[in-house]
C-alpha positions as protocol buffer text, in pm:
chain_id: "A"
residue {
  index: 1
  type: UNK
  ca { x: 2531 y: 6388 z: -2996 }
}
residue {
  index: 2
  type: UNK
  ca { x: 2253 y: 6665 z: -3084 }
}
residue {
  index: 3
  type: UNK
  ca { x: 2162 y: 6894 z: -3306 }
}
residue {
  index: 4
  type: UNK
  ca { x: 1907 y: 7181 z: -3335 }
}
residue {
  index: 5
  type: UNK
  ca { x: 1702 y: 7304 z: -3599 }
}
residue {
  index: 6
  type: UNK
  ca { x: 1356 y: 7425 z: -3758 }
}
residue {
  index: 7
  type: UNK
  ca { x: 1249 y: 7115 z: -3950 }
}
residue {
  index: 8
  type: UNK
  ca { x: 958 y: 7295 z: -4141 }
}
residue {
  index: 9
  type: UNK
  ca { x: 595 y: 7181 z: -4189 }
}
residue {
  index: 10
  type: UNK
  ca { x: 527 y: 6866 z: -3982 }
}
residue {
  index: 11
  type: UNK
  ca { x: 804 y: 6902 z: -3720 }
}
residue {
  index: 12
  type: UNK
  ca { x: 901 y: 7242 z: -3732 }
}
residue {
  index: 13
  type: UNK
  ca { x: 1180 y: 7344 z: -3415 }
}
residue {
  index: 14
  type: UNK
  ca { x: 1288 y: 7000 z: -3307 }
}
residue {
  index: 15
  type: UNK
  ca { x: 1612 y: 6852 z: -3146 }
}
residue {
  index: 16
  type: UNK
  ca { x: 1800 y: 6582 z: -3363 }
}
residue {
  index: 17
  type: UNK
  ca { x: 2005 y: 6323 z: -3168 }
}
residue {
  index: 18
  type: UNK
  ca { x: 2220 y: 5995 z: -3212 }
}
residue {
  index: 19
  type: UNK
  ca { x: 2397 y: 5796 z: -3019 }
}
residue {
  index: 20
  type: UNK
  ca { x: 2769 y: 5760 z: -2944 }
}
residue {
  index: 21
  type: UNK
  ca { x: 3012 y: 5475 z: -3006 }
}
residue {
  index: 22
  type: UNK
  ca { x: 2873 y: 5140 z: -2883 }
}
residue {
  index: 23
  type: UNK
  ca { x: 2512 y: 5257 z: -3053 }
}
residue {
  index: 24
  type: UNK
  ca { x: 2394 y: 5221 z: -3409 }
}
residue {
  index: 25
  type: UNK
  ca { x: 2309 y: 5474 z: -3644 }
}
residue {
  index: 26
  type: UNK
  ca { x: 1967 y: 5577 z: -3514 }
}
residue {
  index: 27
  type: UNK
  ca { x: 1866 y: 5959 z: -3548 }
}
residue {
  index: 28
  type: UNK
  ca { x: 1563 y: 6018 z: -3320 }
}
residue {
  index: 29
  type: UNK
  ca { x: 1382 y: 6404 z: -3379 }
}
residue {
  index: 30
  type: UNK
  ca { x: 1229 y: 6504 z: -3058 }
}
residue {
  index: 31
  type: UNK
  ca { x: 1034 y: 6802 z: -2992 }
}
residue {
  index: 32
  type: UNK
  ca { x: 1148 y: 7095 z: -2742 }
}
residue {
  index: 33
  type: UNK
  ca { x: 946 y: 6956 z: -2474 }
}
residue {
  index: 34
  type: UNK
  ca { x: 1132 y: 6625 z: -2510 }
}
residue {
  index: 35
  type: UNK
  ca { x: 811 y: 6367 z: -2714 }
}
residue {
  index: 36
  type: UNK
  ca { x: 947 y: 6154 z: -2953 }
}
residue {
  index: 37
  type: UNK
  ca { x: 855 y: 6273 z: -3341 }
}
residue {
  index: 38
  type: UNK
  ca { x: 1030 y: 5975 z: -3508 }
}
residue {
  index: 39
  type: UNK
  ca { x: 1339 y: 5782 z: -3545 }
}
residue {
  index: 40
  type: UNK
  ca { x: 1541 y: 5679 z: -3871 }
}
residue {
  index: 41
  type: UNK
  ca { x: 1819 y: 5480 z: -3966 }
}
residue {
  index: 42
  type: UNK
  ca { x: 2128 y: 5672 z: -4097 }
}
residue {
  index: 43
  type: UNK
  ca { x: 2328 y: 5358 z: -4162 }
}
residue {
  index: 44
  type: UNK
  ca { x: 2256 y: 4951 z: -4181 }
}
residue {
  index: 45
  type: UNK
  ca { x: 2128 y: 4844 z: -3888 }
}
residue {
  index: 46
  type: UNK
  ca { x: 2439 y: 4630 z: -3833 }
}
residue {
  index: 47
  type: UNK
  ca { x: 2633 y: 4980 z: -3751 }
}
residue {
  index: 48
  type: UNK
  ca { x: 2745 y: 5021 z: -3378 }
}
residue {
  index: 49
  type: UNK
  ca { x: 3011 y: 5291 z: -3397 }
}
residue {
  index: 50
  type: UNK
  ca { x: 2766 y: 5579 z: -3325 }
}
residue {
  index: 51
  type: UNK
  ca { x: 2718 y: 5853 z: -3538 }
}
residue {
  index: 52
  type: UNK
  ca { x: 2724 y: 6247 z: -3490 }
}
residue {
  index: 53
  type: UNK
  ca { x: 2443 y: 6502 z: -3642 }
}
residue {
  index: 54
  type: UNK
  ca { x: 2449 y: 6862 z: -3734 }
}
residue {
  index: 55
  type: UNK
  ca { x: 2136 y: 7074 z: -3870 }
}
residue {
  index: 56
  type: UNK
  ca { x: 2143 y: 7325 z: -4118 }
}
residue {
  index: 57
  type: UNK
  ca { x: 1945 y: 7455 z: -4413 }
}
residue {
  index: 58
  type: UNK
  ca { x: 2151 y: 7252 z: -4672 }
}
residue {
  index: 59
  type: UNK
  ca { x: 1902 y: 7266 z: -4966 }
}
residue {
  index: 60
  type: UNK
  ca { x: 1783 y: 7671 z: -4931 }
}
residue {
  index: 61
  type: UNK
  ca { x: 1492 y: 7604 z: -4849 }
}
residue {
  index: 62
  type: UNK
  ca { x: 1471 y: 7807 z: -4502 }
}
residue {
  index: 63
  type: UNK
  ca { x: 1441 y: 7471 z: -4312 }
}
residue {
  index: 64
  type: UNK
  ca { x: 1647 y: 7260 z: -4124 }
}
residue {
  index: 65
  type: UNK
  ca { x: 1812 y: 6978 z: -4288 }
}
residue {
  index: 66
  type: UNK
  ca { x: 2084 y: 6666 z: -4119 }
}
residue {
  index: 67
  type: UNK
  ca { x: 2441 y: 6611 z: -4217 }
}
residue {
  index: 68
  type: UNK
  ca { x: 2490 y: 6213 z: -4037 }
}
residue {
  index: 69
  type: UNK
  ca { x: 2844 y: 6102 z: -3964 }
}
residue {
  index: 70
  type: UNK
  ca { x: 2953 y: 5761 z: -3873 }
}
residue {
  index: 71
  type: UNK
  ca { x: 3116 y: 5716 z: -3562 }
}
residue {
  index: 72
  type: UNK
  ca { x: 3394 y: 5515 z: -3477 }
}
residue {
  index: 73
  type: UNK
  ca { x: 3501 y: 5258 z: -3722 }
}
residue {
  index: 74
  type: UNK
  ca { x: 3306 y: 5427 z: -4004 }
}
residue {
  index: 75
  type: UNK
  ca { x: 3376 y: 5699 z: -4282 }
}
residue {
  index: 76
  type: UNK
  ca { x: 2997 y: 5781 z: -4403 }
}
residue {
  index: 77
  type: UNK
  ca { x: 2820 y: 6080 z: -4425 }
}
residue {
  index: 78
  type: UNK
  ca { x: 2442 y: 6080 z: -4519 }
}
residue {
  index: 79
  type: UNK
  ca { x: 2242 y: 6399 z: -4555 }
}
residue {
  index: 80
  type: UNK
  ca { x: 1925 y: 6355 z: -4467 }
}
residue {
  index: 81
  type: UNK
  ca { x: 1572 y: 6564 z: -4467 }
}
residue {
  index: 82
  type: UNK
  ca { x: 1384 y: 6547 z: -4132 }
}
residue {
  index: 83
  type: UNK
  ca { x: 1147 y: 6231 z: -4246 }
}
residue {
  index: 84
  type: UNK
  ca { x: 1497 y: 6032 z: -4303 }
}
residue {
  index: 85
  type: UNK
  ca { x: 1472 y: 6065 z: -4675 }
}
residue {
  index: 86
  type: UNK
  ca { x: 1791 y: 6090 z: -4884 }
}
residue {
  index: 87
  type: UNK
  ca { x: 1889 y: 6450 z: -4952 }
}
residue {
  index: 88
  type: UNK
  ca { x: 1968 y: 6498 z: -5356 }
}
């Protein structure tokens, strides 16, 4: 599951992905050329359904922000800025 967006100031474009059922609730931003910028739990680590992203500018602030869903066996959604902070 990815998701693309400008993540502003200390990421800027970057691709946002988790992984599917069987996985936990990992988000890993990675730049276009594929390098790792970081990885953040969406959910508690004990989470294996997988999770799904999308990117947007949720906040107005022209930059890229993540809507996490968990996957199967979950009904969570976590917004989330691009250092894994809690959105509002």
């Amino acid at each position: 599951n990815v998701a693309v967006g400008d993540f502003g100031p200390g990421v800027g474009p970057a691709v946002a992905a988790t992984p599917g059922a069987g996985g936990g609730g990992v988000v890993g931003l990675f730049a276009p050329d594929g390098t790792p910028i970081r990885s953040f739990p969406a959910f508690a680590a004990d989470f294996r359904g997988g999770a799904e992203v999308a990117a947007g500018d949720l906040d107005g602030d022209g930059f890229a922000e993540l809507a996490v869903g968990s996957g199967t066996g979950g009904s969570a959604v976590e917004l989330r800025r691009a250092d894994g902070s809690a959105l509002g």
